[in-house]
């Protein structure tokens, strides 16, 4: 094992409380251990093998449109690669939260790029990219 | 948003280095944001283990609408549980194949039932249920 | 956006007064903005008079999917001209009735053909074609 | 006829040029006359008779999302009355222009209010509200 280091993570109190419950339910006694496991499983997530493969995907995201001008920002990202975005559907969950489902089609690497930009935007609370094949 | 707190995470240098690479590759500029996203998606999986939990999902399916009167059949399944189907989006991929993305909201067990009925219908070539939480 | 110019419009006081009321009732705070919108929609109608014009439209239909295998039939019509159908949205109003909104793009004559086939299908209870222009 | 007054309208050069062509094609020899006719037909447009009637509508809008933070603004308007907005679909026409189709359900007066706020927002280039009845 290489050298142990510490890094600080900022999160809101409520999320931390729910995470602590989840940890206990999953048998963890130590937060660092639990976070390390989440990180490891993110790392082993299978990458699309061929970045030039012609694929489809649906990207589902939940966000608060008032934070960080997110509605504006996500529309901007989608237009900058508008050729791979077929269409999207938006449901207004309540005064603040939005569910948006975006249908993508193009080269694996392009889809990954758009999806990463959207999921990693500050204020996006959940984002999941579901890969589909066109070859079926 | 509730109060922001900080927690320290210990991990070995090599894992942190690989995580930082993954973060950059996925467009994150901030470690806390990346860890929060991993935590939130772990919480979603847990929520779905309770069949009575109030959850959301998107169901993406590809099918040939000419086979087995599938367009008719899938519309019928969705209407029989229409209260959990918020809306759906349809893209006509070519003369035969359709991509349909259905947004579901309700109890985990109801959503699984509708999704199973659709995915297992003869002629549906691919179906993926993406779990989302309402609690985030 | 091209260069902004000003043009004077003469109208009788009473008509202007009623127009100002209409503007306010419709949320406009600016006369030029309101007149521009009227002009743009007049131009759209004209564009559609040319059967080869490249236009857009949304087609809204309400139907009972159980009657005459309508879900199957409407999907079939859309796929037979799938190049002009960008995507569609479906809302399940109740056990029987569907609202479907279809986004069309192509030559005016092709769009009219698809819309006519859908609206005139037996069992379609209401169908409205809303003309849009790509030139604005 | 009441007293004649003059009002100035600002519009971009290109739109004015196309309007002048439209005028000629429609037999107008005078801009004021043409604008007056557009205003009159907007005024006679039938209002929904009963503001408390429970109705449905689809609202189709084309806009440049970069202007006036429009994506942000339109999302905000929709959320402020989110109970009447069932869902919406967005197509990215090109780098700048968006087509958005919003499905509304509720009292006539509420739908009219949301639609007016969206259509009259500066930068919305075209907006059409298509009324549907739920009683069919």
Short mmCIF file of N, CA and C in Angstrom, two decimals, chain A:
data_model
loop_
_atom_site.label_atom_id
_atom_site.label_comp_id
_atom_site.label_asym_id
_atom_site.label_seq_id
_atom_site.Cartn_x
_atom_site.Cartn_y
_atom_site.Cartn_z
N UNK A 1 0.85 -1.21 0.00
CA UNK A 1 0.00 0.00 0.00
C UNK A 1 0.88 1.25 0.00
N UNK A 2 0.51 2.20 -0.81
CA UNK A 2 1.30 3.43 -0.86
C UNK A 2 0.94 4.31 0.35
N UNK A 3 1.60 5.40 0.46
CA UNK A 3 1.44 6.34 1.59
C UNK A 3 -0.01 6.81 1.80
N UNK A 4 -0.44 6.89 3.08
CA UNK A 4 -1.80 7.33 3.38
C UNK A 4 -1.87 8.87 3.45
N UNK A 5 -2.85 9.47 2.78
CA UNK A 5 -3.02 10.92 2.85
C UNK A 5 -4.44 11.25 3.28
N UNK A 6 -4.69 12.50 3.68
CA UNK A 6 -6.04 12.91 4.10
C UNK A 6 -6.53 14.01 3.18
N UNK A 7 -7.80 13.95 2.87
CA UNK A 7 -8.39 15.02 2.06
C UNK A 7 -9.72 15.39 2.71
N UNK A 8 -10.05 16.67 2.70
CA UNK A 8 -11.31 17.11 3.33
C UNK A 8 -12.42 17.15 2.30
N UNK A 9 -13.60 16.73 2.71
CA UNK A 9 -14.76 16.76 1.83
C UNK A 9 -15.85 17.61 2.48
N UNK A 10 -16.36 18.58 1.74
CA UNK A 10 -17.44 19.43 2.26
C UNK A 10 -18.77 18.89 1.78
N UNK A 11 -19.70 18.67 2.68
CA UNK A 11 -21.03 18.26 2.24
C UNK A 11 -22.07 18.74 3.23
N UNK A 12 -23.33 18.83 2.79
CA UNK A 12 -24.27 19.41 3.73
C UNK A 12 -24.66 18.38 4.80
N UNK A 13 -24.98 18.91 5.95
CA UNK A 13 -25.18 18.12 7.16
C UNK A 13 -26.17 16.98 6.95
N UNK A 14 -27.25 17.29 6.24
CA UNK A 14 -28.29 16.31 6.02
C UNK A 14 -27.77 15.14 5.18
N UNK A 15 -26.99 15.45 4.15
CA UNK A 15 -26.44 14.39 3.30
C UNK A 15 -25.49 13.51 4.11
N UNK A 16 -24.69 14.14 4.96
CA UNK A 16 -23.74 13.38 5.79
C UNK A 16 -24.48 12.43 6.73
N UNK A 17 -25.59 12.92 7.28
CA UNK A 17 -26.37 12.12 8.21
C UNK A 17 -26.94 10.88 7.50
N UNK A 18 -27.46 11.11 6.29
CA UNK A 18 -28.02 9.99 5.54
C UNK A 18 -26.93 9.02 5.10
N UNK A 19 -25.75 9.56 4.80
CA UNK A 19 -24.63 8.70 4.39
C UNK A 19 -24.17 7.84 5.57
N UNK A 20 -24.16 8.43 6.76
CA UNK A 20 -23.76 7.67 7.95
C UNK A 20 -24.72 6.50 8.20
N UNK A 21 -25.99 6.74 7.99
CA UNK A 21 -26.99 5.66 8.11
C UNK A 21 -26.71 4.56 7.09
N UNK A 22 -26.47 4.99 5.86
CA UNK A 22 -26.20 4.04 4.76
C UNK A 22 -24.98 3.20 5.11
N UNK A 23 -23.94 3.86 5.64
CA UNK A 23 -22.70 3.17 6.04
C UNK A 23 -22.99 2.06 7.03
N UNK A 24 -23.73 2.41 8.08
CA UNK A 24 -24.07 1.45 9.12
C UNK A 24 -24.86 0.29 8.51
N UNK A 25 -25.87 0.65 7.69
CA UNK A 25 -26.69 -0.39 7.05
C UNK A 25 -25.83 -1.32 6.19
N UNK A 26 -24.75 -0.78 5.64
CA UNK A 26 -23.88 -1.59 4.78
C UNK A 26 -22.67 -2.13 5.53
N UNK A 27 -22.67 -2.00 6.85
CA UNK A 27 -21.62 -2.63 7.65
C UNK A 27 -20.31 -1.88 7.78
N UNK A 28 -20.28 -0.64 7.36
CA UNK A 28 -19.03 0.12 7.52
C UNK A 28 -18.98 0.71 8.92
N UNK A 29 -17.79 0.79 9.47
CA UNK A 29 -17.65 1.41 10.79
C UNK A 29 -16.82 2.68 10.66
N UNK A 30 -16.43 3.00 9.44
CA UNK A 30 -15.43 4.03 9.21
C UNK A 30 -15.75 4.76 7.90
N UNK A 31 -15.93 6.09 7.98
CA UNK A 31 -16.31 6.87 6.81
C UNK A 31 -15.30 6.78 5.67
N UNK A 32 -14.02 6.87 6.02
CA UNK A 32 -12.99 6.84 4.99
C UNK A 32 -13.08 5.56 4.18
N UNK A 33 -13.27 4.46 4.91
CA UNK A 33 -13.40 3.15 4.26
C UNK A 33 -14.56 3.14 3.27
N UNK A 34 -15.69 3.72 3.69
CA UNK A 34 -16.88 3.74 2.84
C UNK A 34 -16.65 4.60 1.59
N UNK A 35 -16.03 5.77 1.79
CA UNK A 35 -15.78 6.65 0.63
C UNK A 35 -14.78 5.98 -0.32
N UNK A 36 -13.74 5.35 0.24
CA UNK A 36 -12.76 4.64 -0.61
C UNK A 36 -13.44 3.59 -1.48
N UNK A 37 -14.40 2.88 -0.89
CA UNK A 37 -15.10 1.86 -1.69
C UNK A 37 -15.92 2.47 -2.83
N UNK A 38 -16.58 3.60 -2.54
CA UNK A 38 -17.35 4.27 -3.60
C UNK A 38 -16.41 4.70 -4.73
N UNK A 39 -15.25 5.23 -4.33
CA UNK A 39 -14.27 5.69 -5.33
C UNK A 39 -13.79 4.52 -6.17
N UNK A 40 -13.45 3.42 -5.49
CA UNK A 40 -12.96 2.25 -6.24
C UNK A 40 -13.99 1.74 -7.23
N UNK A 41 -15.27 1.74 -6.81
CA UNK A 41 -16.22 1.19 -7.79
C UNK A 41 -16.48 2.16 -8.93
N UNK A 42 -16.32 3.46 -8.68
CA UNK A 42 -16.40 4.41 -9.81
C UNK A 42 -15.25 4.15 -10.79
N UNK A 43 -14.07 3.84 -10.24
CA UNK A 43 -12.90 3.63 -11.10
C UNK A 43 -13.03 2.38 -11.96
N UNK A 44 -13.65 1.35 -11.41
CA UNK A 44 -13.71 0.11 -12.20
C UNK A 44 -14.89 0.10 -13.18
N UNK A 45 -15.75 1.12 -13.09
CA UNK A 45 -16.88 1.19 -14.04
C UNK A 45 -16.33 1.05 -15.47
N UNK A 46 -16.93 0.14 -16.17
CA UNK A 46 -16.43 -0.16 -17.52
C UNK A 46 -16.55 1.05 -18.46
N UNK A 47 -15.48 1.40 -19.07
CA UNK A 47 -15.52 2.47 -20.07
C UNK A 47 -16.03 1.88 -21.38
N UNK A 48 -16.67 2.71 -22.19
CA UNK A 48 -17.00 2.24 -23.53
C UNK A 48 -15.68 1.86 -24.18
N UNK A 49 -15.61 0.68 -24.75
CA UNK A 49 -14.35 0.16 -25.26
C UNK A 49 -13.80 1.04 -26.38
N UNK A 50 -14.64 1.28 -27.38
CA UNK A 50 -14.17 2.00 -28.55
C UNK A 50 -14.74 3.42 -28.57
N UNK A 51 -13.89 4.43 -28.37
CA UNK A 51 -14.38 5.81 -28.31
C UNK A 51 -15.02 6.29 -29.60
N UNK A 52 -14.75 5.57 -30.72
CA UNK A 52 -15.33 6.00 -31.99
C UNK A 52 -16.58 5.22 -32.37
N UNK A 53 -17.02 4.33 -31.48
CA UNK A 53 -18.23 3.56 -31.77
C UNK A 53 -19.43 4.50 -31.84
N UNK A 54 -20.35 4.18 -32.75
CA UNK A 54 -21.57 4.98 -32.93
C UNK A 54 -22.63 4.42 -31.99
N UNK A 55 -22.96 5.17 -30.93
CA UNK A 55 -23.84 4.65 -29.89
C UNK A 55 -24.98 5.62 -29.55
N UNK A 56 -25.88 5.18 -28.69
CA UNK A 56 -26.95 6.03 -28.19
C UNK A 56 -26.90 6.01 -26.66
N UNK A 57 -27.52 6.99 -26.04
CA UNK A 57 -27.57 6.99 -24.59
C UNK A 57 -28.70 7.88 -24.12
N UNK A 58 -29.19 7.61 -22.92
CA UNK A 58 -30.10 8.57 -22.29
C UNK A 58 -29.41 9.05 -21.03
N UNK A 59 -29.46 10.34 -20.83
CA UNK A 59 -28.85 10.95 -19.66
C UNK A 59 -29.97 11.53 -18.80
N UNK A 60 -30.09 11.03 -17.56
CA UNK A 60 -31.14 11.52 -16.65
C UNK A 60 -30.49 12.36 -15.58
N UNK A 61 -30.95 13.58 -15.41
CA UNK A 61 -30.36 14.43 -14.38
C UNK A 61 -31.44 15.11 -13.54
N UNK A 62 -31.13 15.27 -12.25
CA UNK A 62 -31.99 16.03 -11.35
C UNK A 62 -31.19 17.23 -10.88
N UNK A 63 -31.78 18.41 -10.95
CA UNK A 63 -31.07 19.60 -10.49
C UNK A 63 -32.04 20.68 -10.02
N UNK A 64 -31.48 21.62 -9.29
CA UNK A 64 -32.24 22.78 -8.85
C UNK A 64 -31.91 23.89 -9.84
N UNK A 65 -32.90 24.29 -10.66
CA UNK A 65 -32.60 25.22 -11.75
C UNK A 65 -32.20 26.61 -11.26
N UNK A 66 -32.50 26.92 -9.99
CA UNK A 66 -32.16 28.25 -9.48
C UNK A 66 -30.69 28.35 -9.11
N UNK A 67 -30.06 27.22 -8.80
CA UNK A 67 -28.66 27.27 -8.37
C UNK A 67 -27.73 27.46 -9.56
N UNK A 68 -26.79 28.39 -9.42
CA UNK A 68 -25.74 28.58 -10.42
C UNK A 68 -26.28 28.77 -11.83
N UNK A 69 -27.50 29.34 -11.98
CA UNK A 69 -28.06 29.51 -13.33
C UNK A 69 -28.03 28.22 -14.12
N UNK A 70 -28.37 27.12 -13.46
CA UNK A 70 -28.16 25.81 -14.08
C UNK A 70 -28.97 25.58 -15.36
N UNK A 71 -30.22 26.08 -15.41
CA UNK A 71 -31.02 25.85 -16.62
C UNK A 71 -30.29 26.45 -17.81
N UNK A 72 -29.76 27.65 -17.61
CA UNK A 72 -29.03 28.34 -18.66
C UNK A 72 -27.77 27.57 -19.05
N UNK A 73 -27.05 27.14 -18.03
CA UNK A 73 -25.77 26.46 -18.23
C UNK A 73 -25.94 25.12 -18.97
N UNK A 74 -26.93 24.33 -18.56
CA UNK A 74 -27.14 23.02 -19.18
C UNK A 74 -27.62 23.17 -20.62
N UNK A 75 -28.45 24.19 -20.88
CA UNK A 75 -28.88 24.44 -22.26
C UNK A 75 -27.67 24.82 -23.11
N UNK A 76 -26.79 25.62 -22.53
CA UNK A 76 -25.59 26.03 -23.26
C UNK A 76 -24.71 24.82 -23.61
N UNK A 77 -24.48 23.95 -22.65
CA UNK A 77 -23.66 22.75 -22.91
C UNK A 77 -24.28 21.92 -24.02
N UNK A 78 -25.60 21.72 -23.96
CA UNK A 78 -26.26 20.89 -24.96
C UNK A 78 -26.16 21.51 -26.36
N UNK A 79 -26.27 22.84 -26.44
CA UNK A 79 -26.20 23.47 -27.76
C UNK A 79 -24.78 23.45 -28.33
N UNK A 80 -23.79 23.47 -27.45
CA UNK A 80 -22.42 23.50 -27.97
C UNK A 80 -22.10 22.19 -28.67
N UNK A 81 -22.81 21.12 -28.35
CA UNK A 81 -22.67 19.85 -29.07
C UNK A 81 -24.03 19.41 -29.59
N UNK A 82 -24.78 20.38 -30.16
CA UNK A 82 -26.18 20.09 -30.45
C UNK A 82 -26.40 18.94 -31.43
N UNK A 83 -25.39 18.61 -32.23
CA UNK A 83 -25.57 17.53 -33.19
C UNK A 83 -25.74 16.16 -32.53
N UNK A 84 -25.21 15.97 -31.33
CA UNK A 84 -25.35 14.68 -30.66
C UNK A 84 -26.57 14.64 -29.72
N UNK A 85 -27.22 15.79 -29.52
CA UNK A 85 -28.41 15.82 -28.65
C UNK A 85 -29.67 15.74 -29.52
N UNK A 86 -30.37 14.60 -29.49
CA UNK A 86 -31.56 14.47 -30.34
C UNK A 86 -32.71 15.32 -29.80
N UNK A 87 -33.00 15.16 -28.53
CA UNK A 87 -34.08 15.94 -27.91
C UNK A 87 -34.00 15.70 -26.41
N UNK A 88 -34.77 16.46 -25.65
CA UNK A 88 -34.78 16.23 -24.22
C UNK A 88 -36.16 16.49 -23.68
N UNK A 89 -36.46 15.90 -22.53
CA UNK A 89 -37.76 16.11 -21.90
C UNK A 89 -37.53 16.59 -20.48
N UNK A 90 -38.36 17.52 -20.07
CA UNK A 90 -38.17 18.19 -18.79
C UNK A 90 -39.45 18.05 -17.97
N UNK A 91 -39.32 17.62 -16.72
CA UNK A 91 -40.46 17.56 -15.81
C UNK A 91 -40.15 18.47 -14.63
N UNK A 92 -41.10 19.34 -14.30
CA UNK A 92 -40.91 20.27 -13.20
C UNK A 92 -41.39 19.59 -11.92
N UNK A 93 -40.47 19.04 -11.12
CA UNK A 93 -40.85 18.25 -9.96
C UNK A 93 -41.52 19.10 -8.88
N UNK A 94 -40.98 20.27 -8.64
CA UNK A 94 -41.59 21.20 -7.70
C UNK A 94 -41.04 22.59 -7.99
N UNK A 95 -41.20 23.53 -7.06
CA UNK A 95 -40.79 24.91 -7.32
C UNK A 95 -39.33 25.01 -7.76
N UNK A 96 -38.50 24.07 -7.30
CA UNK A 96 -37.07 24.21 -7.55
C UNK A 96 -36.45 23.09 -8.38
N UNK A 97 -36.89 21.86 -8.12
CA UNK A 97 -36.20 20.75 -8.75
C UNK A 97 -36.76 20.35 -10.12
N UNK A 98 -35.83 20.01 -11.00
CA UNK A 98 -36.15 19.60 -12.36
C UNK A 98 -35.65 18.18 -12.59
N UNK A 99 -36.38 17.40 -13.37
CA UNK A 99 -35.84 16.15 -13.90
C UNK A 99 -35.73 16.37 -15.40
N UNK A 100 -34.56 16.14 -15.95
CA UNK A 100 -34.39 16.31 -17.38
C UNK A 100 -33.82 15.02 -17.96
N UNK A 101 -34.42 14.54 -19.04
CA UNK A 101 -33.93 13.31 -19.68
C UNK A 101 -33.52 13.67 -21.10
N UNK A 102 -32.24 13.48 -21.40
CA UNK A 102 -31.66 13.92 -22.66
C UNK A 102 -31.32 12.69 -23.50
N UNK A 103 -31.74 12.67 -24.76
CA UNK A 103 -31.44 11.54 -25.64
C UNK A 103 -30.27 11.92 -26.55
N UNK A 104 -29.22 11.11 -26.48
CA UNK A 104 -27.97 11.39 -27.19
C UNK A 104 -27.69 10.32 -28.24
N UNK A 105 -27.06 10.70 -29.32
CA UNK A 105 -26.68 9.75 -30.36
C UNK A 105 -25.42 10.27 -31.04
N UNK A 106 -24.40 9.42 -31.17
CA UNK A 106 -23.15 9.86 -31.80
C UNK A 106 -22.00 8.97 -31.39
N UNK A 107 -20.78 9.46 -31.55
CA UNK A 107 -19.60 8.69 -31.16
C UNK A 107 -19.53 8.62 -29.63
N UNK A 108 -19.09 7.47 -29.12
CA UNK A 108 -19.01 7.25 -27.68
C UNK A 108 -18.27 8.40 -26.98
N UNK A 109 -17.17 8.83 -27.54
CA UNK A 109 -16.37 9.87 -26.87
C UNK A 109 -17.09 11.22 -26.81
N UNK A 110 -17.89 11.52 -27.83
CA UNK A 110 -18.64 12.79 -27.82
C UNK A 110 -19.74 12.75 -26.75
N UNK A 111 -20.43 11.60 -26.68
CA UNK A 111 -21.52 11.46 -25.72
C UNK A 111 -20.97 11.56 -24.30
N UNK A 112 -19.86 10.88 -24.09
CA UNK A 112 -19.21 10.91 -22.77
C UNK A 112 -18.87 12.34 -22.39
N UNK A 113 -18.35 13.10 -23.35
CA UNK A 113 -17.94 14.48 -23.09
C UNK A 113 -19.13 15.35 -22.66
N UNK A 114 -20.22 15.28 -23.41
CA UNK A 114 -21.41 16.06 -23.06
C UNK A 114 -21.95 15.62 -21.71
N UNK A 115 -22.03 14.30 -21.50
CA UNK A 115 -22.58 13.79 -20.25
C UNK A 115 -21.72 14.22 -19.07
N UNK A 116 -20.40 14.11 -19.21
CA UNK A 116 -19.51 14.51 -18.11
C UNK A 116 -19.69 15.99 -17.78
N UNK A 117 -19.76 16.82 -18.80
CA UNK A 117 -19.90 18.26 -18.56
C UNK A 117 -21.19 18.56 -17.79
N UNK A 118 -22.25 17.84 -18.12
CA UNK A 118 -23.54 18.08 -17.46
C UNK A 118 -23.53 17.52 -16.03
N UNK A 119 -23.08 16.27 -15.88
CA UNK A 119 -23.13 15.63 -14.56
C UNK A 119 -22.22 16.36 -13.56
N UNK A 120 -21.08 16.84 -14.04
CA UNK A 120 -20.13 17.45 -13.11
C UNK A 120 -20.43 18.93 -12.83
N UNK A 121 -21.44 19.49 -13.51
CA UNK A 121 -21.78 20.90 -13.25
C UNK A 121 -22.22 21.05 -11.80
N UNK A 122 -21.76 22.11 -11.14
CA UNK A 122 -22.12 22.32 -9.73
C UNK A 122 -23.62 22.53 -9.61
N UNK A 123 -24.24 21.81 -8.70
CA UNK A 123 -25.67 21.97 -8.48
C UNK A 123 -26.47 20.83 -9.09
N UNK A 124 -25.86 20.06 -10.00
CA UNK A 124 -26.53 18.87 -10.52
C UNK A 124 -26.45 17.82 -9.43
N UNK A 125 -27.62 17.39 -8.92
CA UNK A 125 -27.65 16.54 -7.74
C UNK A 125 -27.53 15.07 -8.07
N UNK A 126 -27.95 14.69 -9.24
CA UNK A 126 -27.86 13.30 -9.64
C UNK A 126 -27.81 13.27 -11.14
N UNK A 127 -26.96 12.43 -11.69
CA UNK A 127 -26.86 12.31 -13.14
C UNK A 127 -26.49 10.90 -13.49
N UNK A 128 -27.25 10.28 -14.38
CA UNK A 128 -26.93 8.91 -14.77
C UNK A 128 -26.99 8.77 -16.27
N UNK A 129 -25.90 8.23 -16.82
CA UNK A 129 -25.82 8.00 -18.25
C UNK A 129 -26.11 6.53 -18.51
N UNK A 130 -27.13 6.26 -19.30
CA UNK A 130 -27.50 4.87 -19.61
C UNK A 130 -27.16 4.61 -21.08
N UNK A 131 -26.21 3.72 -21.30
CA UNK A 131 -25.74 3.47 -22.66
C UNK A 131 -26.66 2.48 -23.38
N UNK A 132 -26.90 2.74 -24.64
CA UNK A 132 -27.70 1.84 -25.46
C UNK A 132 -26.89 1.55 -26.71
N UNK A 133 -27.15 0.44 -27.34
CA UNK A 133 -26.45 0.13 -28.58
C UNK A 133 -27.39 0.37 -29.75
N UNK A 134 -26.84 0.81 -30.88
CA UNK A 134 -27.68 0.97 -32.08
C UNK A 134 -27.72 -0.30 -32.90
N UNK A 135 -26.88 -1.26 -32.51
CA UNK A 135 -26.66 -2.43 -33.36
C UNK A 135 -27.69 -3.52 -33.15
N UNK A 136 -28.68 -3.26 -32.30
CA UNK A 136 -29.62 -4.33 -32.02
C UNK A 136 -30.84 -4.23 -32.92
#
